Every structure is written in structure tokens, then in C-alpha cells.
Amino acid sequence: MRTFRGGLLIGLAIAVLVAAAAVTYELYDTRTLKRTVRRGEVYCGVNKGLPGFSIPDDKGNWTGFDVDFCRAVAAAIFDDPSKAKFVPLDANERFKELQSRKVDILSRNSTWDMSREQNFDLYFPAVAYYDGQGFMVPRSRNVDSALSLDNSKVCVQAATTTELNLADYFRANNMKYEEVKFPQLDQVLKAYDEGKCDTFTADVSQLYALRLNLSKPNDQVILPDVISKEPLAPVVRQRDDDWMMIVKWTLYAMVNAEELGVTSKNIDEALKSKKPDVMRLVGNEGSYGEDLGLSKDWAVRIIRHVGNYGEVYDRNVGEESKLHIPRGMNQLWNAGGIMYAPPIR
């Protein structure tokens, strides 16, 4: 009997230890880079379809600003941007799917705020796109300011920071509105297009993108007012510092490259440069790539395959795209914006 009880107690103790180990693994898994290398692909959570940021064509080929950032991470690790695999996620599932390790990184127009880092146990390594919430209205309304939207019927996506900002803005300005909300962004857009509301609110970048999908895009006006701060950033799990550093410095390498004038077109010339900042960027001085667990030419891989920050911006959402979104705050710090990367040194 004692032997049986002793064995039972030992068995229970082992079960408790296994369960504790599983919980610890769930919370403190720090092997994203190792799993990614072993798998041979970066799993990237993206928007299901937002022109300019992440959208597939009829053959399943993805393009967009957020898509290119994922390809940059894959290029840094594998020297091959095609090693990025895209997993489309809804807004209400994106953070949970990252937590459960369905994806390695979110590059999905997600706003960085305090509650998301704390409540979801996530980390936003660096701002990729400075945005803000705005409003789109039919041109026929003859509205030129958000302060003239009193008594509007506003379409908004539910369970987002957008919904909270909308309420805050109207309350702060002592205005009334009727909220028309839906869980999916395409449902919100459809309702606006069908005239079920006379105002559409979202991040300004989304408004430019979604306007292209309306039946009469030229009949819509995006107001100049920006009512919130929406720093959009890639997202990773906390307590995985090696992976977080790679994601962070992939973006910073692209920003630094633009500042230094290094592009996908002149990268071979940059490899011959004797300028200290350029030499460190391309791996001819220092061991910055090796310190990240990558090759010395990690930044060269990014720039050659994907481009610097300005190239990615222009072709996806800027002057070379259908959206034509002005750089604004996303211009480099030395050109009137606030986009700024710590130096590689």
C-alpha cells in the first residue's frame, strides 16, 4: 500500500511539474528565431486586405508596406524575401494568434499602446508608420472640418482603439453622433458605401486605402483633421529578446539606409564606400550582424531585396502608388518629419 501511495504521489508530482513546465514554456518561450530558422520561413500575420499595406492578388501574391517589412525580416535571416509566409488575420484575433505562436510577427497596421503591451504580454519593437485617426465624408456634404460633424451617423469598426477615439473626440467637443459599428472592416466600408452612415472613421492611412474600394471614390473627401496618435508598429511576444532585436533593427536598418542614401539600386556601390556609417551598415566594419545572430551582410540583404524605408513607402503608399499618401510625419527627421532610427555603431 505504501509503495502504491508513494508511486501515486510521485506520479502526481511529475504531472504538476510537467504542467508547470508547459505554462512556463507558454509564457517564456524564447526560441522564435531557432524555430524560424529550422522551419525555413517567417510566419507573418497581416491584414486580410488593405490596399497599400497588405493585400493579395487573385493568384495569392501579397504586396504592401506591411508585407514588405515581413519580407525584409526574411531577407535579413535567409537572404531570401520569399521566405516570408503571410497569414491573414482579423483585428479581433491578431494578438491572440501571435500569443499562441501561429505567427512569429504581426505586421498588421496595429497601434502601439500601453494596454496592449500589458494585457496581451506583447512588445512593439519600433514604430514603422506614424498615423492618426481621421474622417471621410461624401463630398456632397460640403464639410471641411471634423468640428462640423455634429449629429453625424458614423461608421466604425467595433472593439478597436478607433471606436474609443471616436467617443472621446465627440465628447470632448460636446458633439452628438450615432454610432454604426460592425466587427469587420469590410462590413464597415460596405455600410458606408451603401449610405447607412454619412461619416466613416479609421486611421488616415486606412481611409486613403479603403477609398479605392468604394463605388465612387472620387466622390469622397478625407478631412484634414487628425484626432489621435496611432503609432503603427510590428508586434512580437515578450521575453524573446533575440527575436525582438532582429525585428527592431530590420526596421532601423531600412531607415538608416534611407538617411545615408543607400538604396536597392546603389547597394553595390555602397559596399565600396569608405564612409564609417555606411561601412557599419553594410557590414564592412564591426560585428553588428553577428551580434544579432545574423550574417555580417544582414542589412545588405534587406536593402538589396526589399529596399530602404523610403523605397518601401513610395512604392506602396506614397507617390509611386495609387494611394499617394504624403510622407508627412513619416518623412525623415532631417527632412521635416519624425521618422528617426538609432545609429548602427
Tab-separated table of C-alpha atoms in Angstrom:
chain	number	residue	atom	x	y	z
A	1	MET	CA	0.000	0.000	0.000
A	2	ARG	CA	2.820	2.379	0.898
A	3	THR	CA	4.544	1.598	-2.361
A	4	PHE	CA	1.335	2.302	-4.281
A	5	ARG	CA	0.755	5.582	-2.424
A	6	GLY	CA	4.363	6.566	-2.869
A	7	GLY	CA	4.174	5.885	-6.581
A	8	LEU	CA	0.924	7.807	-6.833
A	9	LEU	CA	2.441	10.822	-5.070
A	10	ILE	CA	5.492	10.707	-7.312
A	11	GLY	CA	3.242	10.494	-10.348
A	12	LEU	CA	1.207	13.488	-9.197
A	13	ALA	CA	4.372	15.452	-8.523
A	14	ILE	CA	5.658	14.705	-12.011
A	15	ALA	CA	2.317	15.749	-13.516
A	16	VAL	CA	2.441	19.051	-11.633
A	17	LEU	CA	5.994	19.664	-12.814
A	18	VAL	CA	5.062	18.900	-16.420
A	19	ALA	CA	2.089	21.268	-16.210
A	20	ALA	CA	4.257	23.963	-14.671
A	21	ALA	CA	6.841	23.472	-17.398
A	22	ALA	CA	4.132	23.813	-20.042
A	23	VAL	CA	2.919	27.066	-18.512
A	24	THR	CA	6.475	28.341	-18.317
A	25	TYR	CA	7.041	27.443	-21.961
A	26	GLU	CA	3.826	29.226	-22.919
A	27	LEU	CA	4.888	32.413	-21.128
A	28	TYR	CA	8.640	32.359	-21.578
A	29	ASP	CA	9.250	30.689	-24.937
A	30	THR	CA	12.355	32.399	-26.305
A	31	ARG	CA	13.047	30.255	-29.320
A	32	THR	CA	11.299	32.099	-32.149
A	33	LEU	CA	14.500	32.612	-34.114
A	34	LYS	CA	15.536	28.974	-33.736
A	35	ARG	CA	12.092	27.749	-34.801
A	36	THR	CA	12.036	30.149	-37.735
A	37	VAL	CA	15.442	29.022	-38.986
A	38	ARG	CA	14.547	25.352	-38.539
A	39	ARG	CA	11.245	25.871	-40.361
A	40	GLY	CA	12.887	27.899	-43.125
A	41	GLU	CA	10.150	30.553	-43.152
A	42	VAL	CA	8.946	33.586	-41.213
A	43	TYR	CA	5.239	33.361	-40.382
A	44	CYS	CA	3.824	36.857	-40.578
A	45	GLY	CA	0.343	37.962	-39.505
A	46	VAL	CA	-1.078	40.592	-41.878
A	47	ASN	CA	-4.327	42.378	-42.668
A	48	LYS	CA	-6.693	40.301	-44.794
A	49	GLY	CA	-6.848	43.002	-47.432
A	50	LEU	CA	-5.846	46.661	-47.063
A	51	PRO	CA	-4.590	48.298	-50.286
A	52	GLY	CA	-1.102	49.685	-49.908
A	53	PHE	CA	-0.382	47.786	-46.707
A	54	SER	CA	-1.219	44.113	-47.228
A	55	ILE	CA	-3.356	42.694	-49.991
A	56	PRO	CA	-3.231	39.526	-52.104
A	57	ASP	CA	-3.906	39.415	-55.836
A	58	ASP	CA	-6.045	36.744	-57.499
A	59	LYS	CA	-3.029	34.401	-57.527
A	60	GLY	CA	-2.327	34.822	-53.828
A	61	ASN	CA	0.707	37.090	-54.265
A	62	TRP	CA	0.893	39.603	-51.428
A	63	THR	CA	2.000	43.237	-51.736
A	64	GLY	CA	2.066	46.224	-49.425
A	65	PHE	CA	4.011	48.247	-46.884
A	66	ASP	CA	3.482	45.732	-44.051
A	67	VAL	CA	4.166	42.839	-46.407
A	68	ASP	CA	7.490	44.341	-47.466
A	69	PHE	CA	8.568	44.676	-43.844
A	70	CYS	CA	7.995	40.954	-43.328
A	71	ARG	CA	9.995	40.257	-46.460
A	72	ALA	CA	12.776	42.429	-45.062
A	73	VAL	CA	12.924	40.265	-41.919
A	74	ALA	CA	13.051	37.135	-44.086
A	75	ALA	CA	15.791	38.683	-46.226
A	76	ALA	CA	17.867	39.523	-43.143
A	77	ILE	CA	17.654	35.927	-41.900
A	78	PHE	CA	17.588	33.838	-45.086
A	79	ASP	CA	18.847	36.220	-47.807
A	80	ASP	CA	15.535	35.422	-49.474
A	81	PRO	CA	12.424	37.614	-49.130
A	82	SER	CA	10.219	34.831	-50.471
A	83	LYS	CA	10.758	33.005	-47.168
A	84	ALA	CA	8.054	35.199	-45.620
A	85	LYS	CA	4.732	33.336	-45.322
A	86	PHE	CA	1.651	35.512	-44.843
A	87	VAL	CA	-1.195	34.598	-42.511
A	88	PRO	CA	-4.248	36.895	-42.889
A	89	LEU	CA	-5.776	37.802	-39.518
A	90	ASP	CA	-8.814	39.770	-38.376
A	91	ALA	CA	-8.332	42.648	-35.961
A	92	ASN	CA	-10.031	40.755	-33.131
A	93	GLU	CA	-7.816	37.659	-33.467
A	94	ARG	CA	-4.394	39.122	-34.349
A	95	PHE	CA	-2.926	39.389	-30.834
A	96	LYS	CA	-4.266	36.032	-29.654
A	97	GLU	CA	-2.824	34.299	-32.709
A	98	LEU	CA	0.555	35.875	-32.022
A	99	GLN	CA	0.355	34.768	-28.392
A	100	SER	CA	-0.425	31.202	-29.465
A	101	ARG	CA	2.574	31.238	-31.855
A	102	LYS	CA	0.502	30.794	-35.004
A	103	VAL	CA	2.675	33.627	-36.364
A	104	ASP	CA	6.151	34.862	-35.487
A	105	ILE	CA	5.400	38.537	-36.000
A	106	LEU	CA	2.461	40.823	-36.626
A	107	SER	CA	2.963	43.369	-39.364
A	108	ARG	CA	-0.646	44.418	-39.487
A	109	ASN	CA	-1.315	48.164	-39.026
A	110	SER	CA	-1.509	47.715	-35.235
A	111	THR	CA	-1.424	50.704	-32.900
A	112	TRP	CA	1.147	50.602	-30.122
A	113	ASP	CA	-0.374	51.468	-26.766
A	114	MET	CA	0.227	50.627	-23.129
A	115	SER	CA	-2.719	48.322	-22.523
A	116	ARG	CA	-1.883	46.096	-25.479
A	117	GLU	CA	1.656	45.536	-24.262
A	118	GLN	CA	0.462	44.788	-20.739
A	119	ASN	CA	-2.742	42.844	-21.342
A	120	PHE	CA	-1.513	40.717	-24.228
A	121	ASP	CA	2.066	40.248	-22.994
A	122	LEU	CA	3.435	41.610	-26.268
A	123	TYR	CA	6.120	44.019	-27.390
A	124	PHE	CA	6.076	46.667	-30.121
A	125	PRO	CA	9.758	46.995	-31.097
A	126	ALA	CA	9.631	50.245	-33.124
A	127	VAL	CA	7.192	52.498	-34.964
A	128	ALA	CA	7.013	51.651	-38.665
A	129	TYR	CA	4.344	54.186	-39.607
A	130	TYR	CA	3.117	57.258	-37.733
A	131	ASP	CA	-0.610	57.527	-38.281
A	132	GLY	CA	-3.689	59.134	-36.746
A	133	GLN	CA	-7.422	58.698	-36.866
A	134	GLY	CA	-9.428	60.786	-39.296
A	135	PHE	CA	-12.762	61.045	-41.074
A	136	MET	CA	-14.057	60.502	-44.599
A	137	VAL	CA	-17.340	62.028	-45.760
A	138	PRO	CA	-19.216	62.323	-49.046
A	139	ARG	CA	-18.123	65.390	-50.981
A	140	SER	CA	-21.782	66.368	-51.263
A	141	ARG	CA	-21.920	67.124	-47.517
A	142	ASN	CA	-19.686	70.169	-48.052
A	143	VAL	CA	-17.901	69.527	-44.757
A	144	ASP	CA	-14.324	70.757	-44.393
A	145	SER	CA	-13.686	70.159	-40.680
A	146	ALA	CA	-14.345	67.384	-38.191
A	147	LEU	CA	-15.770	70.017	-35.853
A	148	SER	CA	-18.714	70.280	-38.266
A	149	LEU	CA	-19.697	66.626	-37.796
A	150	ASP	CA	-22.216	67.189	-35.014
A	151	ASN	CA	-25.202	64.815	-35.272
A	152	SER	CA	-23.401	62.625	-37.808
A	153	LYS	CA	-24.071	58.955	-38.319
A	154	VAL	CA	-20.592	57.408	-38.070
A	155	CYS	CA	-19.489	54.004	-39.343
A	156	VAL	CA	-16.692	52.482	-37.218
A	157	GLN	CA	-15.104	49.086	-36.610
A	158	ALA	CA	-16.084	47.636	-33.243
A	159	ALA	CA	-13.648	46.602	-30.498
A	160	THR	CA	-10.799	48.815	-31.754
A	161	THR	CA	-8.993	51.903	-30.500
A	162	THR	CA	-10.833	53.675	-33.326
A	163	GLU	CA	-14.155	53.234	-31.527
A	164	LEU	CA	-12.741	54.654	-28.284
A	165	ASN	CA	-11.113	57.641	-30.027
A	166	LEU	CA	-14.381	58.431	-31.777
A	167	ALA	CA	-16.266	58.576	-28.484
A	168	ASP	CA	-13.538	60.658	-26.848
A	169	TYR	CA	-13.434	63.193	-29.702
A	170	PHE	CA	-17.176	63.822	-29.827
A	171	ARG	CA	-17.458	64.008	-26.044
A	172	ALA	CA	-14.502	66.392	-25.756
A	173	ASN	CA	-16.047	68.703	-28.357
A	174	ASN	CA	-19.576	68.480	-26.920
A	175	MET	CA	-20.968	66.967	-30.129
A	176	LYS	CA	-23.501	64.194	-30.652
A	177	TYR	CA	-23.301	61.280	-33.072
A	178	GLU	CA	-24.914	57.968	-33.841
A	179	GLU	CA	-22.543	55.011	-33.931
A	180	VAL	CA	-22.948	52.356	-36.634
A	181	LYS	CA	-20.441	49.626	-35.870
A	182	PHE	CA	-19.504	46.260	-37.308
A	183	PRO	CA	-16.888	43.659	-36.272
A	184	GLN	CA	-15.190	43.506	-39.684
A	185	LEU	CA	-13.675	46.440	-41.542
A	186	ASP	CA	-15.111	45.324	-44.885
A	187	GLN	CA	-18.567	45.392	-43.304
A	188	VAL	CA	-17.966	48.957	-42.122
A	189	LEU	CA	-16.876	50.013	-45.602
A	190	LYS	CA	-19.872	48.311	-47.221
A	191	ALA	CA	-22.273	50.088	-44.865
A	192	TYR	CA	-20.704	53.449	-45.673
A	193	ASP	CA	-20.799	52.762	-49.405
A	194	GLU	CA	-24.481	51.853	-49.136
A	195	GLY	CA	-25.278	55.111	-47.337
A	196	LYS	CA	-26.115	53.571	-43.959
A	197	CYS	CA	-23.944	56.270	-42.399
A	198	ASP	CA	-22.717	59.669	-43.570
A	199	THR	CA	-19.245	59.546	-41.984
A	200	PHE	CA	-16.522	56.907	-41.931
A	201	THR	CA	-13.755	56.970	-39.326
A	202	ALA	CA	-10.497	54.988	-39.327
A	203	ASP	CA	-6.769	55.645	-39.387
A	204	VAL	CA	-5.964	58.145	-42.125
A	205	SER	CA	-3.831	55.563	-43.946
A	206	GLN	CA	-6.811	53.177	-43.961
A	207	LEU	CA	-9.107	55.891	-45.286
A	208	TYR	CA	-6.806	56.501	-48.260
A	209	ALA	CA	-6.598	52.772	-48.901
A	210	LEU	CA	-10.262	51.905	-48.437
A	211	ARG	CA	-11.472	54.838	-50.512
A	212	LEU	CA	-10.139	52.980	-53.566
A	213	ASN	CA	-12.650	50.188	-52.894
A	214	LEU	CA	-15.725	52.413	-52.845
A	215	SER	CA	-18.118	52.506	-55.785
A	216	LYS	CA	-17.420	56.236	-56.302
A	217	PRO	CA	-14.047	57.008	-54.679
A	218	ASN	CA	-13.780	60.468	-56.258
A	219	ASP	CA	-16.982	61.498	-54.512
A	220	GLN	CA	-15.363	61.059	-51.087
A	221	VAL	CA	-13.302	63.578	-49.108
A	222	ILE	CA	-10.811	62.795	-46.350
A	223	LEU	CA	-10.924	65.652	-43.856
A	224	PRO	CA	-7.631	67.254	-42.749
A	225	ASP	CA	-8.310	66.710	-39.039
A	226	VAL	CA	-6.291	64.049	-37.199
A	227	ILE	CA	-7.822	63.266	-33.810
A	228	SER	CA	-5.407	60.745	-32.305
A	229	LYS	CA	-1.894	59.363	-32.195
A	230	GLU	CA	-1.700	55.983	-33.901
A	231	PRO	CA	1.901	54.732	-33.956
A	232	LEU	CA	1.689	51.590	-36.085
A	233	ALA	CA	4.333	49.018	-35.274
A	234	PRO	CA	5.259	45.378	-35.808
A	235	VAL	CA	4.447	43.191	-32.808
A	236	VAL	CA	6.278	40.269	-31.191
A	237	ARG	CA	5.936	38.276	-27.993
A	238	GLN	CA	7.600	39.498	-24.814
A	239	ARG	CA	10.577	37.708	-23.252
A	240	ASP	CA	12.030	36.789	-26.632
A	241	ASP	CA	14.768	39.382	-26.838
A	242	ASP	CA	16.806	37.841	-29.673
A	243	TRP	CA	13.796	37.881	-31.985
A	244	MET	CA	12.693	41.326	-30.850
A	245	MET	CA	16.143	42.740	-31.634
A	246	ILE	CA	16.076	41.337	-35.174
A	247	VAL	CA	12.642	42.794	-35.867
A	248	LYS	CA	13.570	46.163	-34.378
A	249	TRP	CA	16.876	46.530	-36.194
A	250	THR	CA	15.452	45.364	-39.504
A	251	LEU	CA	13.270	48.467	-39.469
A	252	TYR	CA	16.088	50.672	-38.179
A	253	ALA	CA	18.438	49.406	-40.895
A	254	MET	CA	15.914	50.456	-43.535
A	255	VAL	CA	15.504	53.927	-42.007
A	256	ASN	CA	19.258	54.412	-41.592
A	257	ALA	CA	19.805	53.301	-45.171
A	258	GLU	CA	17.465	55.996	-46.472
A	259	GLU	CA	19.181	58.629	-44.346
A	260	LEU	CA	22.574	57.549	-45.712
A	261	GLY	CA	21.300	57.490	-49.300
A	262	VAL	CA	21.778	53.738	-49.646
A	263	THR	CA	19.141	52.168	-51.927
A	264	SER	CA	18.429	48.893	-53.665
A	265	LYS	CA	19.827	50.462	-56.834
A	266	ASN	CA	23.174	51.614	-55.431
A	267	ILE	CA	23.827	48.945	-52.796
A	268	ASP	CA	26.810	47.547	-54.729
A	269	GLU	CA	28.430	50.988	-54.754
A	270	ALA	CA	27.686	51.350	-51.046
A	271	LEU	CA	29.712	48.195	-50.392
A	272	LYS	CA	32.768	50.103	-51.660
A	273	SER	CA	32.114	53.177	-49.523
A	274	LYS	CA	34.708	54.409	-47.045
A	275	LYS	CA	32.209	56.422	-45.009
A	276	PRO	CA	32.160	54.976	-41.477
A	277	ASP	CA	28.353	54.981	-41.116
A	278	VAL	CA	27.897	53.242	-44.467
A	279	MET	CA	30.661	50.739	-43.728
A	280	ARG	CA	28.937	49.759	-40.472
A	281	LEU	CA	25.568	49.485	-42.228
A	282	VAL	CA	26.839	47.158	-44.964
A	283	GLY	CA	28.940	45.045	-42.605
A	284	ASN	CA	32.431	46.128	-43.651
A	285	GLU	CA	33.161	47.390	-40.155
A	286	GLY	CA	32.145	45.939	-36.801
A	287	SER	CA	30.239	42.763	-35.966
A	288	TYR	CA	26.714	44.147	-35.754
A	289	GLY	CA	25.097	41.395	-37.810
A	290	GLU	CA	26.863	38.635	-35.911
A	291	ASP	CA	25.765	40.237	-32.629
A	292	LEU	CA	22.158	39.808	-33.790
A	293	GLY	CA	22.746	36.172	-34.645
A	294	LEU	CA	22.762	37.000	-38.361
A	295	SER	CA	25.395	37.334	-41.067
A	296	LYS	CA	27.583	40.415	-41.393
A	297	ASP	CA	25.727	41.460	-44.551
A	298	TRP	CA	22.265	41.287	-42.940
A	299	ALA	CA	21.428	44.910	-43.803
A	300	VAL	CA	22.737	44.499	-47.362
A	301	ARG	CA	20.320	41.603	-47.808
A	302	ILE	CA	17.416	43.767	-46.641
A	303	ILE	CA	18.255	46.706	-48.879
A	304	ARG	CA	19.117	44.630	-51.952
A	305	HIS	CA	15.937	42.544	-51.838
A	306	VAL	CA	13.404	44.984	-50.376
A	307	GLY	CA	14.879	48.491	-50.333
A	308	ASN	CA	15.279	51.249	-47.779
A	309	TYR	CA	12.379	52.780	-45.862
A	310	GLY	CA	11.696	55.489	-48.442
A	311	GLU	CA	11.613	53.000	-51.311
A	312	VAL	CA	9.124	50.799	-49.461
A	313	TYR	CA	6.954	53.784	-48.548
A	314	ASP	CA	6.907	55.317	-52.021
A	315	ARG	CA	6.029	52.193	-53.979
A	316	ASN	CA	3.299	51.005	-51.613
A	317	VAL	CA	1.548	54.073	-50.223
A	318	GLY	CA	3.428	57.138	-51.486
A	319	GLU	CA	3.905	58.936	-54.775
A	320	GLU	CA	4.566	55.778	-56.807
A	321	SER	CA	1.377	54.117	-55.561
A	322	LYS	CA	-2.338	54.571	-56.189
A	323	LEU	CA	-2.806	55.955	-52.680
A	324	HIS	CA	-0.477	58.971	-52.958
A	325	ILE	CA	-0.328	59.441	-49.178
A	326	PRO	CA	2.035	62.337	-48.351
A	327	ARG	CA	5.023	61.311	-46.222
A	328	GLY	CA	4.076	63.853	-43.544
A	329	MET	CA	5.347	62.727	-40.146
A	330	ASN	CA	6.860	59.649	-41.792
A	331	GLN	CA	9.403	61.816	-43.553
A	332	LEU	CA	12.905	61.501	-42.108
A	333	TRP	CA	13.765	63.712	-39.153
A	334	ASN	CA	16.196	65.732	-41.287
A	335	ALA	CA	13.536	66.364	-43.936
A	336	GLY	CA	10.746	67.729	-41.756
A	337	GLY	CA	9.278	64.500	-40.344
A	338	ILE	CA	9.778	62.499	-37.155
A	339	MET	CA	10.999	59.179	-38.585
A	340	TYR	CA	14.240	58.533	-36.759
A	341	ALA	CA	16.421	55.482	-36.188
A	342	PRO	CA	19.201	54.991	-33.640
A	343	PRO	CA	22.581	54.711	-35.362
A	344	ILE	CA	24.316	51.421	-36.070
A	345	ARG	CA	27.506	51.817	-34.124
